[in-house]
Each structure stands twice: as C-alpha cells, then as structure tokens.
PDB file of C-alpha atoms and ligand atoms in Angstrom:
ATOM      1  CA  MET A  27       0.363 -24.420 -27.659  1.00 89.00           C
ATOM      2  CA  THR A  28      -0.424 -23.518 -31.259  1.00 93.00           C
ATOM      3  CA  VAL A  29       1.036 -20.224 -32.409  1.00 97.00           C
ATOM      4  CA  VAL A  30      -0.386 -19.143 -35.745  1.00 93.00           C
ATOM      5  CA  ILE A  31       2.105 -17.678 -38.212  1.00 98.00           C
ATOM      6  CA  LYS A  32       0.153 -15.168 -40.261  1.00 98.00           C
ATOM      7  CA  SER A  33       0.264 -15.120 -44.073  1.00 98.00           C
ATOM      8  CA  ASP A  34       0.919 -11.873 -45.976  1.00 98.00           C
ATOM      9  CA  ASN A  35      -2.774 -11.650 -46.681  1.00 98.00           C
ATOM     10  CA  GLU A  36      -3.654 -12.024 -43.000  1.00 98.00           C
ATOM     11  CA  ILE A  37      -0.984  -9.485 -42.034  1.00 98.00           C
ATOM     12  CA  GLU A  38      -2.556  -6.947 -44.372  1.00 98.00           C
ATOM     13  CA  LYS A  39      -5.940  -7.518 -42.737  1.00 99.00           C
ATOM     14  CA  MET A  40      -4.369  -7.133 -39.301  1.00 99.00           C
ATOM     15  CA  ARG A  41      -2.854  -3.791 -40.409  1.00 98.00           C
ATOM     16  CA  VAL A  42      -6.304  -2.582 -41.363  1.00 99.00           C
ATOM     17  CA  ALA A  43      -7.926  -3.807 -38.140  1.00 99.00           C
ATOM     18  CA  GLY A  44      -5.072  -2.370 -36.059  1.00 99.00           C
ATOM     19  CA  ARG A  45      -5.353   1.066 -37.644  1.00 98.00           C
ATOM     20  CA  LEU A  46      -9.130   1.084 -37.140  1.00 99.00           C
ATOM     21  CA  ALA A  47      -8.792   0.190 -33.438  1.00 99.00           C
ATOM     22  CA  SER A  48      -6.288   3.014 -32.973  1.00 99.00           C
ATOM     23  CA  GLN A  49      -8.568   5.444 -34.818  1.00 99.00           C
ATOM     24  CA  VAL A  50     -11.334   4.762 -32.281  1.00 99.00           C
ATOM     25  CA  LEU A  51      -8.949   6.027 -29.579  1.00 99.00           C
ATOM     26  CA  ASP A  52      -8.189   9.131 -31.690  1.00 99.00           C
ATOM     27  CA  PHE A  53     -11.929   9.690 -32.040  1.00 99.00           C
ATOM     28  CA  ILE A  54     -12.742   9.353 -28.336  1.00 99.00           C
ATOM     29  CA  GLU A  55      -9.822  11.363 -26.921  1.00 98.00           C
ATOM     30  CA  PRO A  56     -11.507  14.828 -27.073  1.00 98.00           C
ATOM     31  CA  HIS A  57     -14.548  13.416 -25.264  1.00 98.00           C
ATOM     32  CA  VAL A  58     -12.540  12.303 -22.226  1.00 99.00           C
ATOM     33  CA  ARG A  59     -13.504  15.282 -20.063  1.00 98.00           C
ATOM     34  CA  ALA A  60     -14.894  15.890 -16.569  1.00 98.00           C
ATOM     35  CA  GLY A  61     -18.640  15.225 -16.399  1.00 98.00           C
ATOM     36  CA  ILE A  62     -18.887  12.548 -19.098  1.00 99.00           C
ATOM     37  CA  THR A  63     -19.805   9.040 -17.955  1.00 99.00           C
ATOM     38  CA  THR A  64     -17.925   5.952 -19.062  1.00 99.00           C
ATOM     39  CA  GLU A  65     -21.266   4.727 -20.445  1.00 98.00           C
ATOM     40  CA  ASP A  66     -21.317   7.804 -22.714  1.00 98.00           C
ATOM     41  CA  LEU A  67     -17.780   7.018 -23.878  1.00 99.00           C
ATOM     42  CA  ASP A  68     -18.944   3.475 -24.632  1.00 99.00           C
ATOM     43  CA  SER A  69     -21.929   4.534 -26.715  1.00 98.00           C
ATOM     44  CA  LEU A  70     -19.888   7.127 -28.627  1.00 99.00           C
ATOM     45  CA  CYS A  71     -17.266   4.461 -29.462  1.00 99.00           C
ATOM     46  CA  HIS A  72     -19.913   1.862 -30.223  1.00 99.00           C
ATOM     47  CA  ASP A  73     -21.670   4.111 -32.729  1.00 99.00           C
ATOM     48  CA  TYR A  74     -18.363   5.139 -34.323  1.00 99.00           C
ATOM     49  CA  MET A  75     -17.277   1.512 -34.746  1.00 99.00           C
ATOM     50  CA  VAL A  76     -20.592   0.210 -36.026  1.00 99.00           C
ATOM     51  CA  ASN A  77     -21.821   3.163 -38.098  1.00 99.00           C
ATOM     52  CA  VAL A  78     -18.671   4.953 -39.292  1.00 99.00           C
ATOM     53  CA  GLN A  79     -16.055   2.198 -39.473  1.00 99.00           C
ATOM     54  CA  ASN A  80     -18.241  -0.783 -40.125  1.00 98.00           C
ATOM     55  CA  THR A  81     -16.293  -2.691 -37.530  1.00 99.00           C
ATOM     56  CA  ILE A  82     -17.570  -5.041 -34.844  1.00 99.00           C
ATOM     57  CA  PRO A  83     -16.746  -4.159 -31.217  1.00 99.00           C
ATOM     58  CA  ALA A  84     -15.126  -7.424 -30.092  1.00 99.00           C
ATOM     59  CA  PRO A  85     -15.805  -6.988 -26.340  1.00 99.00           C
ATOM     60  CA  LEU A  86     -19.602  -6.832 -26.715  1.00 99.00           C
ATOM     61  CA  ASN A  87     -20.977 -10.171 -25.483  1.00 98.00           C
ATOM     62  CA  TYR A  88     -17.476 -11.650 -25.439  1.00 98.00           C
ATOM     63  CA  ALA A  89     -17.630 -14.632 -23.080  1.00 98.00           C
ATOM     64  CA  PRO A  90     -14.458 -16.651 -22.643  1.00 97.00           C
ATOM     65  CA  PRO A  91     -14.821 -19.890 -20.621  1.00 96.00           C
ATOM     66  CA  GLY A  92     -15.788 -19.089 -17.022  1.00 95.00           C
ATOM     67  CA  TYR A  93     -16.897 -15.522 -17.828  1.00 97.00           C
ATOM     68  CA  SER A  94     -20.336 -14.001 -18.306  1.00 98.00           C
ATOM     69  CA  PRO A  95     -20.796 -12.108 -21.593  1.00 98.00           C
ATOM     70  CA  PHE A  96     -19.102  -8.675 -21.429  1.00 98.00           C
ATOM     71  CA  PRO A  97     -22.001  -6.200 -21.553  1.00 98.00           C
ATOM     72  CA  LYS A  98     -20.365  -3.254 -23.361  1.00 99.00           C
ATOM     73  CA  SER A  99     -18.321  -2.429 -26.458  1.00 99.00           C
ATOM     74  CA  ILE A 100     -15.188  -1.022 -24.809  1.00 99.00           C
ATOM     75  CA  CYS A 101     -13.339  -1.395 -21.509  1.00 99.00           C
ATOM     76  CA  THR A 102     -12.958   1.685 -19.312  1.00 99.00           C
ATOM     77  CA  SER A 103     -10.620   1.258 -16.344  1.00 99.00           C
ATOM     78  CA  VAL A 104     -10.492   4.291 -14.037  1.00 99.00           C
ATOM     79  CA  ASN A 105      -7.814   4.952 -11.371  1.00 99.00           C
ATOM     80  CA  HIS A 106      -7.429   1.790  -9.248  1.00 98.00           C
ATOM     81  CA  VAL A 107      -9.191  -0.372 -11.850  1.00 99.00           C
ATOM     82  CA  ILE A 108      -6.498  -2.486 -13.483  1.00 99.00           C
ATOM     83  CA  CYS A 109      -8.412  -3.751 -16.516  1.00 99.00           C
ATOM     84  CA  HIS A 110     -11.777  -4.921 -17.906  1.00 99.00           C
ATOM     85  CA  GLY A 111     -13.695  -2.024 -16.331  1.00 99.00           C
ATOM     86  CA  ILE A 112     -17.322  -2.059 -17.470  1.00 99.00           C
ATOM     87  CA  PRO A 113     -18.607   1.328 -18.674  1.00 99.00           C
ATOM     88  CA  GLY A 114     -21.281   2.664 -16.332  1.00 98.00           C
ATOM     89  CA  PRO A 115     -23.133   5.763 -15.072  1.00 98.00           C
ATOM     90  CA  LYS A 116     -20.265   7.191 -13.027  1.00 98.00           C
ATOM     91  CA  LYS A 117     -19.004  10.584 -14.219  1.00 98.00           C
ATOM     92  CA  LEU A 118     -15.318  11.265 -14.812  1.00 99.00           C
ATOM     93  CA  LYS A 119     -13.885  14.024 -12.625  1.00 98.00           C
ATOM     94  CA  ASN A 120     -10.759  16.144 -12.801  1.00 98.00           C
ATOM     95  CA  GLY A 121      -7.698  14.214 -11.713  1.00 98.00           C
ATOM     96  CA  ASP A 122      -9.043  10.822 -12.808  1.00 98.00           C
ATOM     97  CA  SER A 123      -6.921   8.694 -15.100  1.00 98.00           C
ATOM     98  CA  ILE A 124      -8.585   6.217 -17.399  1.00 99.00           C
ATOM     99  CA  ASN A 125      -7.489   3.408 -19.662  1.00 99.00           C
ATOM    100  CA  ILE A 126      -9.688   2.933 -22.706  1.00 99.00           C
ATOM    101  CA  ASP A 127      -9.216  -0.440 -24.369  1.00 99.00           C
ATOM    102  CA  ILE A 128     -10.565  -0.917 -27.884  1.00 99.00           C
ATOM    103  CA  THR A 129     -10.786  -4.128 -29.863  1.00 99.00           C
ATOM    104  CA  VAL A 130     -12.414  -4.055 -33.292  1.00 99.00           C
ATOM    105  CA  ILE A 131     -13.081  -6.829 -35.777  1.00 99.00           C
ATOM    106  CA  LYS A 132     -12.785  -5.980 -39.469  1.00 99.00           C
ATOM    107  CA  ASP A 133     -13.036  -8.598 -42.192  1.00 98.00           C
ATOM    108  CA  ARG A 134     -12.754 -11.295 -39.455  1.00 98.00           C
ATOM    109  CA  TYR A 135      -9.460  -9.928 -38.030  1.00 99.00           C
ATOM    110  CA  HIS A 136      -8.906  -8.208 -34.652  1.00 99.00           C
ATOM    111  CA  GLY A 137      -7.039  -5.027 -33.716  1.00 99.00           C
ATOM    112  CA  ASP A 138      -6.497  -4.492 -29.967  1.00 99.00           C
ATOM    113  CA  THR A 139      -5.038  -1.342 -28.389  1.00 99.00           C
ATOM    114  CA  SER A 140      -5.391   0.817 -25.317  1.00 99.00           C
ATOM    115  CA  ARG A 141      -4.131   4.160 -24.066  1.00 99.00           C
ATOM    116  CA  MET A 142      -4.186   6.128 -20.837  1.00 99.00           C
ATOM    117  CA  PHE A 143      -5.960   9.488 -20.671  1.00 99.00           C
ATOM    118  CA  HIS A 144      -6.023  12.070 -17.894  1.00 98.00           C
ATOM    119  CA  VAL A 145      -9.097  14.076 -17.017  1.00 98.00           C
ATOM    120  CA  GLY A 146      -8.008  17.682 -16.492  1.00 98.00           C
ATOM    121  CA  GLU A 147      -4.675  18.134 -14.751  1.00 96.00           C
ATOM    122  CA  PRO A 148      -3.266  14.823 -13.442  1.00 97.00           C
ATOM    123  CA  LYS A 149      -1.635  14.473 -10.048  1.00 96.00           C
ATOM    124  CA  ILE A 150       2.123  13.931 -10.268  1.00 98.00           C
ATOM    125  CA  GLN A 151       1.833  10.267  -9.269  1.00 98.00           C
ATOM    126  CA  SER A 152      -0.796   9.487 -11.946  1.00 98.00           C
ATOM    127  CA  ARG A 153       1.248  11.184 -14.628  1.00 98.00           C
ATOM    128  CA  ARG A 154       4.395   9.344 -13.575  1.00 98.00           C
ATOM    129  CA  LEU A 155       2.628   5.987 -13.530  1.00 98.00           C
ATOM    130  CA  ALA A 156       1.026   6.463 -16.953  1.00 98.00           C
ATOM    131  CA  GLU A 157       4.332   7.586 -18.484  1.00 98.00           C
ATOM    132  CA  LEU A 158       6.315   4.795 -16.880  1.00 98.00           C
ATOM    133  CA  THR A 159       3.762   2.216 -18.057  1.00 98.00           C
ATOM    134  CA  PHE A 160       4.036   3.617 -21.595  1.00 98.00           C
ATOM    135  CA  ASP A 161       7.823   3.279 -21.360  1.00 98.00           C
ATOM    136  CA  CYS A 162       7.388  -0.284 -20.055  1.00 98.00           C
ATOM    137  CA  MET A 163       5.226  -1.205 -23.054  1.00 98.00           C
ATOM    138  CA  TRP A 164       7.895   0.197 -25.369  1.00 98.00           C
ATOM    139  CA  ALA A 165      10.742  -1.459 -23.464  1.00 98.00           C
ATOM    140  CA  GLY A 166       8.918  -4.739 -24.147  1.00 98.00           C
ATOM    141  CA  ILE A 167       8.063  -4.012 -27.777  1.00 98.00           C
ATOM    142  CA  SER A 168      11.626  -2.960 -28.561  1.00 98.00           C
ATOM    143  CA  GLN A 169      12.859  -6.474 -27.684  1.00 98.00           C
ATOM    144  CA  ILE A 170      10.845  -7.988 -30.523  1.00 98.00           C
ATOM    145  CA  LYS A 171      12.785  -9.515 -33.409  1.00 98.00           C
ATOM    146  CA  PRO A 172      13.254 -12.985 -34.904  1.00 98.00           C
ATOM    147  CA  GLY A 173      15.292 -15.182 -32.578  1.00 98.00           C
ATOM    148  CA  ALA A 174      14.436 -13.154 -29.452  1.00 98.00           C
ATOM    149  CA  HIS A 175      12.418 -14.892 -26.737  1.00 98.00           C
ATOM    150  CA  LEU A 176       9.106 -13.963 -25.166  1.00 98.00           C
ATOM    151  CA  GLY A 177      10.931 -13.799 -21.819  1.00 98.00           C
ATOM    152  CA  ASP A 178      13.000 -10.884 -23.149  1.00 98.00           C
ATOM    153  CA  ILE A 179       9.822  -8.817 -23.435  1.00 98.00           C
ATOM    154  CA  GLY A 180       8.669  -9.648 -19.923  1.00 98.00           C
ATOM    155  CA  ALA A 181      12.101  -9.110 -18.420  1.00 98.00           C
ATOM    156  CA  ALA A 182      12.467  -5.646 -19.976  1.00 98.00           C
ATOM    157  CA  ILE A 183       9.036  -4.592 -18.701  1.00 98.00           C
ATOM    158  CA  GLN A 184       9.565  -5.974 -15.214  1.00 98.00           C
ATOM    159  CA  LYS A 185      12.965  -4.357 -14.864  1.00 98.00           C
ATOM    160  CA  MET A 186      11.726  -0.926 -15.882  1.00 98.00           C
ATOM    161  CA  ALA A 187       8.649  -1.124 -13.622  1.00 98.00           C
ATOM    162  CA  GLU A 188      10.457  -2.412 -10.561  1.00 98.00           C
ATOM    163  CA  ASN A 189      13.391   0.002 -10.944  1.00 98.00           C
ATOM    164  CA  ALA A 190      10.813   2.784 -10.673  1.00 98.00           C
ATOM    165  CA  GLY A 191       9.374   1.222  -7.497  1.00 98.00           C
ATOM    166  CA  PHE A 192       6.193   0.012  -9.193  1.00 98.00           C
ATOM    167  CA  SER A 193       4.856  -3.531  -9.563  1.00 99.00           C
ATOM    168  CA  VAL A 194       3.739  -5.719 -12.475  1.00 99.00           C
ATOM    169  CA  VAL A 195       0.301  -7.395 -12.501  1.00 99.00           C
ATOM    170  CA  ARG A 196       0.836 -11.128 -13.121  1.00 98.00           C
ATOM    171  CA  GLU A 197      -2.657 -12.521 -13.615  1.00 98.00           C
ATOM    172  CA  PHE A 198      -3.239 -10.951 -17.034  1.00 98.00           C
ATOM    173  CA  CYS A 199      -0.957 -10.933 -20.025  1.00 98.00           C
ATOM    174  CA  GLY A 200      -0.576 -10.065 -23.684  1.00 99.00           C
ATOM    175  CA  HIS A 201      -1.832 -12.595 -26.205  1.00 98.00           C
ATOM    176  CA  GLY A 202      -1.645 -13.828 -29.742  1.00 98.00           C
ATOM    177  CA  ILE A 203      -4.368 -12.272 -31.884  1.00 98.00           C
ATOM    178  CA  GLY A 204      -5.731 -12.688 -35.386  1.00 98.00           C
ATOM    179  CA  ALA A 205      -9.017 -14.184 -36.497  1.00 98.00           C
ATOM    180  CA  THR A 206      -9.318 -15.030 -32.773  1.00 98.00           C
ATOM    181  CA  PHE A 207      -9.412 -12.320 -30.058  1.00 98.00           C
ATOM    182  CA  HIS A 208      -7.177 -14.236 -27.630  1.00 98.00           C
ATOM    183  CA  GLU A 209      -4.924 -17.015 -28.920  1.00 98.00           C
ATOM    184  CA  ASP A 210      -1.466 -18.424 -28.160  1.00 98.00           C
ATOM    185  CA  PRO A 211       1.072 -17.358 -27.143  1.00 98.00           C
ATOM    186  CA  GLN A 212       0.605 -15.782 -23.707  1.00 98.00           C
ATOM    187  CA  VAL A 213       2.887 -12.760 -23.450  1.00 99.00           C
ATOM    188  CA  LEU A 214       3.872 -12.334 -19.797  1.00 98.00           C
ATOM    189  CA  HIS A 215       4.888  -8.875 -18.611  1.00 98.00           C
ATOM    190  CA  TYR A 216       7.564 -10.286 -16.301  1.00 98.00           C
ATOM    191  CA  GLY A 217      10.170 -12.986 -16.775  1.00 98.00           C
ATOM    192  CA  ARG A 218      13.740 -13.840 -17.581  1.00 98.00           C
ATOM    193  CA  ILE A 219      15.873 -13.043 -20.590  1.00 98.00           C
ATOM    194  CA  GLY A 220      16.353 -15.953 -22.993  1.00 98.00           C
ATOM    195  CA  THR A 221      13.376 -17.961 -21.714  1.00 98.00           C
ATOM    196  CA  GLY A 222      10.094 -18.836 -23.384  1.00 98.00           C
ATOM    197  CA  LEU A 223       8.999 -19.074 -26.986  1.00 98.00           C
ATOM    198  CA  LYS A 224      11.421 -18.040 -29.717  1.00 98.00           C
ATOM    199  CA  LEU A 225       9.977 -15.338 -31.992  1.00 98.00           C
ATOM    200  CA  VAL A 226       9.476 -16.000 -35.694  1.00 98.00           C
ATOM    201  CA  PRO A 227       8.424 -13.573 -38.466  1.00 98.00           C
ATOM    202  CA  GLY A 228       4.659 -13.566 -38.964  1.00 98.00           C
ATOM    203  CA  MET A 229       3.746 -13.929 -35.303  1.00 98.00           C
ATOM    204  CA  ILE A 230       1.299 -11.284 -34.097  1.00 99.00           C
ATOM    205  CA  PHE A 231       0.622 -10.632 -30.432  1.00 99.00           C
ATOM    206  CA  THR A 232      -0.193  -7.830 -28.016  1.00 99.00           C
ATOM    207  CA  VAL A 233       2.054  -6.226 -25.424  1.00 99.00           C
ATOM    208  CA  GLU A 234      -0.159  -4.704 -22.718  1.00 99.00           C
ATOM    209  CA  PRO A 235       1.536  -4.270 -19.343  1.00 99.00           C
ATOM    210  CA  MET A 236      -0.569  -3.412 -16.290  1.00 99.00           C
ATOM    211  CA  ILE A 237       1.589  -1.600 -13.734  1.00 99.00           C
ATOM    212  CA  ASN A 238       0.618  -0.722 -10.145  1.00 99.00           C
ATOM    213  CA  VAL A 239       1.889   2.035  -7.876  1.00 98.00           C
ATOM    214  CA  GLY A 240       1.485  -0.250  -4.846  1.00 98.00           C
ATOM    215  CA  LYS A 241       1.372  -4.012  -4.519  1.00 98.00           C
ATOM    216  CA  PRO A 242       0.757  -6.260  -7.546  1.00 99.00           C
ATOM    217  CA  ASP A 243      -2.196  -8.057  -5.925  1.00 99.00           C
ATOM    218  CA  ILE A 244      -5.554  -7.958  -7.669  1.00 98.00           C
ATOM    219  CA  ARG A 245      -9.195  -8.358  -6.689  1.00 98.00           C
ATOM    220  CA  GLN A 246     -11.957  -9.378  -9.065  1.00 98.00           C
ATOM    221  CA  LEU A 247     -15.297  -7.582  -8.538  1.00 98.00           C
ATOM    222  CA  ALA A 248     -18.626  -9.387  -8.256  1.00 98.00           C
ATOM    223  CA  ASP A 249     -19.641  -8.226 -11.774  1.00 98.00           C
ATOM    224  CA  GLY A 250     -17.363 -11.018 -12.995  1.00 98.00           C
ATOM    225  CA  TRP A 251     -15.134  -8.699 -15.050  1.00 98.00           C
ATOM    226  CA  THR A 252     -13.750  -5.613 -13.306  1.00 99.00           C
ATOM    227  CA  VAL A 253     -10.259  -6.160 -11.895  1.00 99.00           C
ATOM    228  CA  VAL A 254      -8.990  -3.720  -9.244  1.00 99.00           C
ATOM    229  CA  THR A 255      -5.857  -3.364  -7.146  1.00 99.00           C
ATOM    230  CA  LYS A 256      -6.314  -5.065  -3.778  1.00 98.00           C
ATOM    231  CA  ASP A 257      -4.715  -2.092  -2.021  1.00 98.00           C
ATOM    232  CA  HIS A 258      -6.803   0.408  -4.042  1.00 98.00           C
ATOM    233  CA  GLU A 259      -3.666   2.166  -5.285  1.00 98.00           C
ATOM    234  CA  LEU A 260      -3.458   3.421  -8.866  1.00 98.00           C
ATOM    235  CA  SER A 261      -2.886   1.140 -11.856  1.00 99.00           C
ATOM    236  CA  ALA A 262      -2.141   1.952 -15.503  1.00 99.00           C
ATOM    237  CA  GLN A 263      -2.017   0.075 -18.827  1.00 99.00           C
ATOM    238  CA  TRP A 264      -1.039   0.653 -22.448  1.00 99.00           C
ATOM    239  CA  GLU A 265      -1.480  -1.829 -25.291  1.00 99.00           C
ATOM    240  CA  HIS A 266      -0.314  -2.310 -28.872  1.00 98.00           C
ATOM    241  CA  THR A 267      -0.767  -5.182 -31.325  1.00 99.00           C
ATOM    242  CA  VAL A 268       2.632  -6.009 -32.850  1.00 99.00           C
ATOM    243  CA  LEU A 269       3.894  -8.093 -35.789  1.00 98.00           C
ATOM    244  CA  VAL A 270       7.273  -9.858 -35.734  1.00 98.00           C
ATOM    245  CA  THR A 271       8.978  -8.878 -39.019  1.00 98.00           C
ATOM    246  CA  ASN A 272      12.111 -10.263 -40.686  1.00 98.00           C
ATOM    247  CA  THR A 273      14.247  -7.594 -39.035  1.00 97.00           C
ATOM    248  CA  GLY A 274      12.337  -6.602 -35.895  1.00 98.00           C
ATOM    249  CA  PHE A 275       8.765  -5.530 -35.332  1.00 98.00           C
ATOM    250  CA  GLU A 276       5.924  -3.512 -36.777  1.00 98.00           C
ATOM    251  CA  VAL A 277       3.305  -1.892 -34.546  1.00 98.00           C
ATOM    252  CA  LEU A 278      -0.049  -2.567 -36.205  1.00 98.00           C
ATOM    253  CA  THR A 279      -2.237  -0.397 -33.956  1.00 98.00           C
ATOM    254  CA  ARG A 280      -1.096   2.955 -35.324  1.00 98.00           C
ATOM    255  CA  SER A 281      -2.980   6.018 -36.474  1.00 98.00           C
ATOM    256  CA  GLU A 282      -2.513   9.784 -36.567  1.00 98.00           C
ATOM    257  CA  GLY A 283      -3.099  10.160 -32.835  1.00 98.00           C
ATOM    258  CA  THR A 284      -0.838   7.329 -31.675  1.00 98.00           C
ATOM    259  CA  PRO A 285       1.693   8.687 -29.181  1.00 98.00           C
ATOM    260  CA  LEU A 286       5.242   8.366 -30.522  1.00 97.00           C
ATOM    261  CA  PRO A 287       7.670   5.981 -28.809  1.00 97.00           C
ATOM    262  CA  PRO A 288       9.676   7.469 -25.942  1.00 95.00           C
ATOM    263  CA  ASP A 289      12.750   9.563 -26.737  1.00 86.00           C
ATOM    264  CA  GLY A 290      15.869   7.516 -27.150  1.00 75.00           C
ATOM    265  CA  LEU A 291      14.156   4.570 -28.761  1.00 73.00           C
ATOM    266  CA  SER A 292      15.282   4.956 -32.324  1.00 54.00           C
ATOM    267  CA  PHE A 293      13.464   2.281 -34.215  1.00 49.00           C
ATOM    268  CA  LYS A 294      10.856   2.185 -36.879  1.00 41.00           C
ATOM    269  CA  VAL A 295       7.272   2.181 -35.702  1.00 41.00           C
TER     270      VAL A 295
HETATM  271  N1  MF3 B 321      -9.058  -5.832 -24.829  1.00 56.97           N
HETATM  272  C1  MF3 B 321      -8.735  -6.678 -23.722  1.00 56.97           C
HETATM  273  C2  MF3 B 321      -7.351  -7.224 -24.013  1.00 56.97           C
HETATM  274  O1  MF3 B 321      -6.489  -6.452 -24.223  1.00 56.97           O
HETATM  275  C3  MF3 B 321      -9.715  -7.768 -23.506  1.00 56.97           C
HETATM  276  C4  MF3 B 321     -11.009  -7.291 -23.070  1.00 56.97           C
HETATM  277  S1  MF3 B 321     -12.081  -8.619 -22.928  1.00 56.97           S
HETATM  278  C5  MF3 B 321     -13.529  -7.825 -22.690  1.00 56.97           C
HETATM  279  O2  MF3 B 321      -7.086  -8.379 -24.116  1.00 56.97           O
HETATM  280  F1  MF3 B 321     -14.467  -8.670 -22.878  1.00 56.97           F
HETATM  281  F2  MF3 B 321     -13.497  -7.308 -21.496  1.00 56.97           F
HETATM  282  F3  MF3 B 321     -13.624  -6.853 -23.522  1.00 56.97           F
HETATM  283 CO1   CO B 322      -5.263  -7.462 -25.573  1.00 56.97          CO
HETATM  284 CO1   CO B 323      -7.129  -4.712 -25.224  1.00 56.97          CO
END
C-alpha cells in the first residue's frame, strides 16, 4: 500500500478541485424536481463542468480494472440504488430520494463529493435515512486527526448506523484521492477503534458511507456499474474529500451550498 502524502502545492490544488466539485452540487440542486430525468441532470452537470468550470468530469469513460467505461459524467443513485447509478431516461417523481455524486478534475487533481436530495416531500423513512447517513459521514470525519487510525472512522460510522437499526454497505469504501481518482488507502465504513493505518498530516481521502434501511447485501446490475440493495430497501450516501491537518481535518469539498455539520459537532469545517 502506497499512501501519498500531499505537498502544500498539491493541497492547494485539491482545495480548488474540491470546491469546484461541491459547486456542481450547488448548481444542480434547484433542478432536482419531479419530471426531470437523471439523463437531464447529467447533461446539465456535464455542460456546467466543461463549459463554465473548465473541469473534466472524472466518471466519463472511467474504467477501472474489470469495469466497462462509465458512460456518463455523474452518478445518480435513486432510492434503492446504493451507488454508481447511471443517468438514464427515467423521470424523478415526488418522494424519490437521489444521491448525486460529482468528481471533477482541475489542473490534474480530483475533487469527489456527493449529497442526498429529496424530490418533493420525502417519506419519513427516506428523510431519516438521509439524515442519519449524513450524521454517519460526520461521525467518521470528526475522528480524523494525526495519530488516529482509519479504524476509528469506520467504527464511528458503523456504531451510529447500527444503533439506528440501519446497516453499512461493506463492498465499497472511501479512498485516497489526488492526481489519481482512487488510490490508497481504502477507507472502510465499518471497523474497530485503534486498528488500521495511522493518520498523518497531508493525507487526503474520502469518507462516503453507504447506509441501508434493510440488510447490507448488494446486487450488481447487468450494466456492470449500478449497485442496488438485494432486498430493494432504501439506501443513502454522502461523501466529502478530507485532508488530515496538523491538528485535525479540513473538508476540501466545500462551497456556499454545502450543508453544515450536524448540531453538536463543534469543529472547524
Ligand atoms: N465518485 C465515486 C466515488 O465516490 C466513483 C464513481 S466511479 C464512476 O468513488 F465511474 F462511476 F463514476
Ligand atoms: Co469517492
Ligand atoms: Co464520489
């Protein structure tokens, strides 16, 4: 495992890329309405990235080993889709919840972030799941400081999810990120306190828990990308790209529209 420690110059580039990724989510939020297709959301984001930001949408044609090239510029994961949903012709309807996952490349560096959105008025269960998953992401992020272990992040997320009666998806995890989209380390969203890699200033990785209402089991669709819950129950995800600083952490994927951390977490974001 090779974990890259970023230089000050690289960190500055990651701040820029992170802000740009978050700004795509700010841009798309008002368009997440009943009647729009996920394909429309994709083309709106694509044009914004390419023409307004001068960024490269990292998902487009991304093909890690064993995968076919991803055909779109963003991931749209609706309701029981856990992650890697491919935008398509299906229209959003009231009561749907959707994760939009944006990764941009600017000046060679990647910013990766996702948020949950509700279409119209969410059902109580969808709202609870999205909020709890947001809290899980923050429970994980708030563990980050030099000398802490990766297992502290996973343990905090798992505890919060399971205490609420939800389950943690195990097959996908957070990841180191920089000039490469996915690099070491793997950031598991479950685990034990005090285990795993020790954190050092200059590390940059994502925290992106996927939490299910029902069982944790997944099913991969025949398109080679879309991951759904095996029991077809709801799933939610939030994602930030985070830097380990000398005293704690800095969230790099921030912009005007970034939801604030949950009440009671009194740290600098
Ligand atoms: N953005 C996703 C992540 O958080 C990865 C998507 S890969 C893609 O790691 F090809 F589907 F876009
Ligand atoms: Co990611
Ligand atoms: Co992502």
